[in-house]
Tab-separated table of C-alpha atoms in Angstrom:
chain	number	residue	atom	x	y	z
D	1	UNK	CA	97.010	109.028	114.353
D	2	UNK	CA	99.453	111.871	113.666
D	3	UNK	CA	98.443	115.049	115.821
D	4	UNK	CA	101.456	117.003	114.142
D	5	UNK	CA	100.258	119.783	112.039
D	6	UNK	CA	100.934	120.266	108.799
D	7	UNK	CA	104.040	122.475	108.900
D	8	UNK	CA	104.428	125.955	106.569
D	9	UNK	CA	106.337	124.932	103.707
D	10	UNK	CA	104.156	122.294	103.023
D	11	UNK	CA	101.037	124.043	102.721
D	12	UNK	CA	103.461	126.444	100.304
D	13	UNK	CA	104.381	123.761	98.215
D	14	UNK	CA	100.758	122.213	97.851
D	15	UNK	CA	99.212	125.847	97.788
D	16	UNK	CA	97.217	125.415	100.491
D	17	UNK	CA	97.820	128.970	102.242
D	18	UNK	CA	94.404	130.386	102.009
D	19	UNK	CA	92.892	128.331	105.443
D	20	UNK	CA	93.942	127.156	108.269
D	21	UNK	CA	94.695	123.385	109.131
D	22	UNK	CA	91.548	121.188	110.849
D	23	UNK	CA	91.953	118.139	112.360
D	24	UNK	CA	89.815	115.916	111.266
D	25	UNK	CA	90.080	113.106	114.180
D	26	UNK	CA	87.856	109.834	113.584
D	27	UNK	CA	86.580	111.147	110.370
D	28	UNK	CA	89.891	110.915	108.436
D	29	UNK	CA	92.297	108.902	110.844
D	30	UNK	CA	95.376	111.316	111.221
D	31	UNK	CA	93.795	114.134	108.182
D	32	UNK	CA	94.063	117.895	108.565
D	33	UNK	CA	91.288	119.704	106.418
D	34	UNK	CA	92.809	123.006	104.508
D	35	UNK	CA	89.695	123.987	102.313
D	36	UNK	CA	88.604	120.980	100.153
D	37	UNK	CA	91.902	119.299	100.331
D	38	UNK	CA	93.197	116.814	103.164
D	39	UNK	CA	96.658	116.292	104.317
D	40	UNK	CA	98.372	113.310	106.016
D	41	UNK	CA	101.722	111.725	106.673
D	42	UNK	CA	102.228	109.317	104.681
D	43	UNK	CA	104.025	106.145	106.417
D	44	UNK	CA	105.966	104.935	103.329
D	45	UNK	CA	106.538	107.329	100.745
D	46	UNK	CA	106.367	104.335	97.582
D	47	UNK	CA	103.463	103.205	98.617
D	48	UNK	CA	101.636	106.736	99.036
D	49	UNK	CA	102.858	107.521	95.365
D	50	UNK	CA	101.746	104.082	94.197
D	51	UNK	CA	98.334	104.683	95.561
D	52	UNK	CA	98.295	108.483	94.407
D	53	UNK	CA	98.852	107.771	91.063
D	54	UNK	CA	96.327	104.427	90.802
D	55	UNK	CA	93.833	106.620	92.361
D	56	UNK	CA	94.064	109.519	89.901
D	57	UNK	CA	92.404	107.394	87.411
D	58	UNK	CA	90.449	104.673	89.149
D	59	UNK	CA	86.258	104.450	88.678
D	60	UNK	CA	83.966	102.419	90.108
D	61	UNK	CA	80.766	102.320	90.088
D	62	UNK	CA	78.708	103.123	93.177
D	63	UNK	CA	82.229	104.335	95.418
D	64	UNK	CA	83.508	108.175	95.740
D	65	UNK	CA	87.564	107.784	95.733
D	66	UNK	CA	89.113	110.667	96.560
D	67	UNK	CA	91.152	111.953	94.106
D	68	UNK	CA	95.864	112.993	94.886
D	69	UNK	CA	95.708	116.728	94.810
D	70	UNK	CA	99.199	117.385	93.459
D	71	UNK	CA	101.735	120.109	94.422
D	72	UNK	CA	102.310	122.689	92.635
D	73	UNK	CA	105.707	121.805	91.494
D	74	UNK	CA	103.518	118.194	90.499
D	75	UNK	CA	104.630	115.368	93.644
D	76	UNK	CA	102.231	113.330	95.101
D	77	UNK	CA	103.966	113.307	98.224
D	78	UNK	CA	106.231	116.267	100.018
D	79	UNK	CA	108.487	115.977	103.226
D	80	UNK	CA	106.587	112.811	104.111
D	81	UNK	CA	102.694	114.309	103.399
D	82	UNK	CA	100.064	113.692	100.952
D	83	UNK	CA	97.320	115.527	99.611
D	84	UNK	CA	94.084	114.344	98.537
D	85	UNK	CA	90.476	115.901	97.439
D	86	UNK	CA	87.910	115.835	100.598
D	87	UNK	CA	84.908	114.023	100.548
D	88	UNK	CA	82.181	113.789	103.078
D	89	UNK	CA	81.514	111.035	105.281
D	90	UNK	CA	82.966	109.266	108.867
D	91	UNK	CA	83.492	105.436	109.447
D	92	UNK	CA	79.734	103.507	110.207
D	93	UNK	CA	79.061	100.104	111.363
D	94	UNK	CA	77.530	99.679	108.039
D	95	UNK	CA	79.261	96.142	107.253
D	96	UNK	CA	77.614	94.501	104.344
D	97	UNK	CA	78.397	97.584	102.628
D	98	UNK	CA	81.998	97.625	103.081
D	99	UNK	CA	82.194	94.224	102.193
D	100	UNK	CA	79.924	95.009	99.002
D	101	UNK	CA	82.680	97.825	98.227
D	102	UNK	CA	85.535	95.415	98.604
D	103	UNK	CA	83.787	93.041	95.452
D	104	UNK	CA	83.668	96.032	93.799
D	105	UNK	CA	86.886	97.558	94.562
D	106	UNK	CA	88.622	94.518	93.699
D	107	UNK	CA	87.061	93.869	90.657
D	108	UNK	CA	88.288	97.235	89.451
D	109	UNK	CA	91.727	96.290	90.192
D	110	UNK	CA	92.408	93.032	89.322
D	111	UNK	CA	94.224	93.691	86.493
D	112	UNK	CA	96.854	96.253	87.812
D	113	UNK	CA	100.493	94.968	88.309
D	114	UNK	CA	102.367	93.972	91.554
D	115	UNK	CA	104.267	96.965	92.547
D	116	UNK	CA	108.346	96.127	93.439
D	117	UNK	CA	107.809	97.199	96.764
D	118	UNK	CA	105.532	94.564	97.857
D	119	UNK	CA	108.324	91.959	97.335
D	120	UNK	CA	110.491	93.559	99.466
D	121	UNK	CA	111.376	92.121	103.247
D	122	UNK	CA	110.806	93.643	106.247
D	123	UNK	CA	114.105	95.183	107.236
D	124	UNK	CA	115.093	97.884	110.524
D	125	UNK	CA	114.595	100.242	111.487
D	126	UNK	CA	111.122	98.724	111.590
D	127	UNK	CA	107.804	100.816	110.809
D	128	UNK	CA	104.357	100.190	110.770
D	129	UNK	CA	104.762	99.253	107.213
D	130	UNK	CA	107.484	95.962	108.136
D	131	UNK	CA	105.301	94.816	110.981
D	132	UNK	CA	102.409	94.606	108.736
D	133	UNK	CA	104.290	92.842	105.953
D	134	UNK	CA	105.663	90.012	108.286
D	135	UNK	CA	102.601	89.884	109.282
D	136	UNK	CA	100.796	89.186	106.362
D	137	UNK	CA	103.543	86.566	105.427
D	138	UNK	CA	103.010	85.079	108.547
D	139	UNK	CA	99.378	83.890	107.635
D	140	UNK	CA	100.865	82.032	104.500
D	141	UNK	CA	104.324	81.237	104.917
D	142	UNK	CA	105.129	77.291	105.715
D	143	UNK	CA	106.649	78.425	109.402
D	144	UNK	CA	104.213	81.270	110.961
D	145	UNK	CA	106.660	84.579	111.860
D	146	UNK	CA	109.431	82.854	109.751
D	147	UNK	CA	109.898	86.237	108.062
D	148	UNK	CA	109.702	88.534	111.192
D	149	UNK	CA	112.411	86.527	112.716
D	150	UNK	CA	114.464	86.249	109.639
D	151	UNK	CA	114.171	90.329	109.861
D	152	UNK	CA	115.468	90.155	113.592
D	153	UNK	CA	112.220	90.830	114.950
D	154	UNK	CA	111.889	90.610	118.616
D	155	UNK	CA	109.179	87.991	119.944
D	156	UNK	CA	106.081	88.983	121.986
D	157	UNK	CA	107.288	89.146	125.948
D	158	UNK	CA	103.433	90.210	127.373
D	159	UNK	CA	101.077	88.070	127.878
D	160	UNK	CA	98.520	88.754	125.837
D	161	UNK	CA	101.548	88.777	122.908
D	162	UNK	CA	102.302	85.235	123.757
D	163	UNK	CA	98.689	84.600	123.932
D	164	UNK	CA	98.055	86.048	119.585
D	165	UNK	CA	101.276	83.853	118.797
D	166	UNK	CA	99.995	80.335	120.713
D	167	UNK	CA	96.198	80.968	118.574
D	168	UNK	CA	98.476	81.853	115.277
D	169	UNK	CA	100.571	78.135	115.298
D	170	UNK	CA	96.837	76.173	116.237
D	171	UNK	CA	95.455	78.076	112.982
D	172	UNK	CA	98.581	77.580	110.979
D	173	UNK	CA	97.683	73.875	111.564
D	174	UNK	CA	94.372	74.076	109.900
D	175	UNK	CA	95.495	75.276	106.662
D	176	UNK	CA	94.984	73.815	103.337
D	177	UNK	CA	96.077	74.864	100.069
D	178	UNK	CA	94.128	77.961	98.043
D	179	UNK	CA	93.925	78.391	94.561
D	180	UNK	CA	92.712	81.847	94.033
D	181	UNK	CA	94.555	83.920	92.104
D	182	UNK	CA	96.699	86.735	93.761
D	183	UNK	CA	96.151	90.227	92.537
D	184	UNK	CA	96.032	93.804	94.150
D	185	UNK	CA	93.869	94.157	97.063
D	186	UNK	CA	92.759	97.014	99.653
D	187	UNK	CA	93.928	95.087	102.882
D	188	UNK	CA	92.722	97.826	105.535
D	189	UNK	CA	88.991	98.662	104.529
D	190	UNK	CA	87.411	98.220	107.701
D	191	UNK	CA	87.328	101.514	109.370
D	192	UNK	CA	88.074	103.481	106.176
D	193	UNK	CA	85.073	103.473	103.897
D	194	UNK	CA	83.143	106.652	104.344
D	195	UNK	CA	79.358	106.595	104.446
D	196	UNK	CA	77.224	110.258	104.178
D	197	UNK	CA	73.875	109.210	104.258
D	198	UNK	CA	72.628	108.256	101.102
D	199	UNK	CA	75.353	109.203	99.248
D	200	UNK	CA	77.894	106.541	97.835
D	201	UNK	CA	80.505	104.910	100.136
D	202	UNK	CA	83.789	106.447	99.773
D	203	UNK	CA	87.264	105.400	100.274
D	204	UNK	CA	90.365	107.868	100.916
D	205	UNK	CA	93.360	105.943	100.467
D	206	UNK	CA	94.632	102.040	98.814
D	207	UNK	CA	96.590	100.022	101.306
D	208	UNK	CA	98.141	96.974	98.742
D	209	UNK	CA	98.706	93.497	99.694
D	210	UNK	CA	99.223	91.068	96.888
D	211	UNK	CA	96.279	88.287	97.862
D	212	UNK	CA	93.055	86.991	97.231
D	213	UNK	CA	90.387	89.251	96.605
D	214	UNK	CA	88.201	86.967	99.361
D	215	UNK	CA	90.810	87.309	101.658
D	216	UNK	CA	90.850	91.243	101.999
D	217	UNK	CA	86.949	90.438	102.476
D	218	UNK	CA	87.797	88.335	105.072
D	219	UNK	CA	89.916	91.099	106.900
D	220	UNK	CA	86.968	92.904	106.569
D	221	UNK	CA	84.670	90.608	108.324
D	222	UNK	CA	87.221	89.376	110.869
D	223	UNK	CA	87.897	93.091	111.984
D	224	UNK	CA	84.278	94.107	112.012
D	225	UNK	CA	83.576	91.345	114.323
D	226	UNK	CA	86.442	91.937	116.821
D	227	UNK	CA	86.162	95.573	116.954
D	228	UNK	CA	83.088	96.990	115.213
D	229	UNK	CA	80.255	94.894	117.139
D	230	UNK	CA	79.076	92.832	114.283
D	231	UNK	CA	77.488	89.321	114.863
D	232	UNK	CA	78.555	86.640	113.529
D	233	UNK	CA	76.221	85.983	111.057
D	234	UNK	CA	78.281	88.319	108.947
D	235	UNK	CA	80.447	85.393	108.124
D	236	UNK	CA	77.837	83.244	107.079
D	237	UNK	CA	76.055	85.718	104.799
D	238	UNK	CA	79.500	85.827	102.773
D	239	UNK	CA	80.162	82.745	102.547
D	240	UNK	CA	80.081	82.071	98.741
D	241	UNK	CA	82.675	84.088	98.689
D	242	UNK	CA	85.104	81.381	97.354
D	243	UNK	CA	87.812	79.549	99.784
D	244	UNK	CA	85.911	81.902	102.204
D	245	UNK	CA	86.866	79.647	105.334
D	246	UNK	CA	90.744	79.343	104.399
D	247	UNK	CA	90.292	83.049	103.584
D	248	UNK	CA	88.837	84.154	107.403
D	249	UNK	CA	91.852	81.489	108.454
D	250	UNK	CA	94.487	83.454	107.069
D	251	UNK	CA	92.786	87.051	107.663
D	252	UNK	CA	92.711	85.791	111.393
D	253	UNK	CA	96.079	84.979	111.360
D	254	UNK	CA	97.152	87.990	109.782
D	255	UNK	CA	95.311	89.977	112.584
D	256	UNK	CA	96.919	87.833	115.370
D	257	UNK	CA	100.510	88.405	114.218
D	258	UNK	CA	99.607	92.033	113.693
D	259	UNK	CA	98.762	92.193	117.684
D	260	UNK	CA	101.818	89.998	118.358
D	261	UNK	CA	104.221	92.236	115.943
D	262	UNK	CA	103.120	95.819	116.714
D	263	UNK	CA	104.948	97.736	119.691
D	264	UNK	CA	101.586	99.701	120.369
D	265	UNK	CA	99.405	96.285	120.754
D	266	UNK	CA	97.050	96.604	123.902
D	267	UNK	CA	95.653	93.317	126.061
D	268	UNK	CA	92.291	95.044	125.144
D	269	UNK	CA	92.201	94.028	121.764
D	270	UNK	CA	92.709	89.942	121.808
D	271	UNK	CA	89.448	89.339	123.371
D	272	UNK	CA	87.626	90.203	120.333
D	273	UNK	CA	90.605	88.801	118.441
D	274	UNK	CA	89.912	85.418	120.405
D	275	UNK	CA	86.556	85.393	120.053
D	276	UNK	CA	86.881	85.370	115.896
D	277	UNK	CA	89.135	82.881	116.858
D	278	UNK	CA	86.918	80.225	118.267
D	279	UNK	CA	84.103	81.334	115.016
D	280	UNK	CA	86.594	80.898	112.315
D	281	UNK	CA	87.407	77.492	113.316
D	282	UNK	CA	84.567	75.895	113.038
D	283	UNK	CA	84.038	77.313	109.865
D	284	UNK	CA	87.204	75.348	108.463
């Protein structure tokens, strides 16, 4: 989470003079509130556009999306910040729901088109946005990590590294072939979706992966098992979801080469990590 503020000439160029920036912390990760509108870095500049403009005229039924507030010169994005409408709400352990917003989500965007960017390999300097694309290859490329090395990414030297990699080749080994159709997909929901009360979940931002509409429900359910303190009969109560135990295979693996990839991975995280582990394989 960014804890630069937004600087002067942006707030000029989105018109956003009249109030003073708020952090917003947990409740938007890495959001400053100015008035009703929300500004944040953006970590790729395509893919903030991409999901600026599919927002702008995306409805579903039963989810607030918050709308691109434009500058006034009409850019989604300026010197590396977006702006989008505010609506109420923080994070909650709430996890059927956010898995009940991903069906919906998804059905909503099935038909939209792959954007170019996802097709393109990770390449240095490296951001967030190359360590998660190798490692979202990794869970469904013949060779786990065959991409991040072909990108000159180092290996894992800690422990607890080594320890995401050794759990990622015993998964890769349980894989079978899918036959879901690919299409858009929100891959980072968990943590995201905004719950007020009574008041329809909302979602601030689209994060595209080109998969399986299961499989960005698994990602859900994987991460609210390591990290948000849900049991594990979450993955039982979605599993009609179809392919669902290739799909928590692959979101697992996805996760584990995440932790293996990313330069600001902490030993504190596998545990969990492990422990959906040892659940998802006997669910294959």
């Amino acid at each position: 989470m960014t804890t630069v503020e937004p600087p002067e000439h942006v707030l000029r160029t989105f018109g956003l003079t009249a109030h003073p920036p708020i952090a917003m912390g947990d409740q938007w990760v890495g959001g400053w509130r100015v008035g009703e509108v929300v500004l944040s870095m953006v970590p790729d500049h395509a893919r903030a556009a991409w999901s600026a403009s599919t927002r702008e005229n995306l409805f579903v039924d039963g989810l607030r999306i918050a709308r691109p507030f434009r500058s006034t010169d009409g850019r989604y994005v300026v010197s590396g910040w977006r702006a989008d409408t505010y609506i109420a709400g923080s994070p909650e352990p709430r996890y059927d729901e956010v898995l009940q917003v991903a069906e919906r989500l998804h059905a909503a965007l099935a038909g939209l088109e792959r954007p170019r960017f996802l097709l393109q390999p990770p390449a240095p300097p490296y951001t967030d946005v190359d360590v998660f694309t190798a490692a979202d290859r990794a869970a469904w490329e013949d060779q786990p990590l065959r991409t991040a090395r072909a990108a000159g990414m180092s290996e894992p030297e800690t422990e607890d590294g080594q320890a995401s990699v050794a759990a990622l080749k015993t998964l890769a080994g349980l894989r079978r072939p899918v036959t879901s159709p690919s299409q858009i997909v929100h891959g980072d929901l968990f943590g995201t979706v905004l719950f007020a009360g009574a008041a329809a979940p909302g979602i601030t931002d689209l994060v595209p992966y080109w998969r399986p509409a299961p499989w960005a429900a698994a990602v859900v359910a994987v991460d609210s098992i390591a990290w948000g303190g849900a049991g594990e009969d979450l993955l039982d109560r979605w599993s009609d979801q179809p392919e669902w135990g290739q799909m928590l295979l692959r979101a697992t693996m996805f996760r584990l080469a995440v932790h293996a990839l990313h330069p600001r991975s902490t030993a504190g995280a596998l545990p969990g990590l492990m422990r959906v582990v040892d659940l998802v394989r006997l669910r294959v």
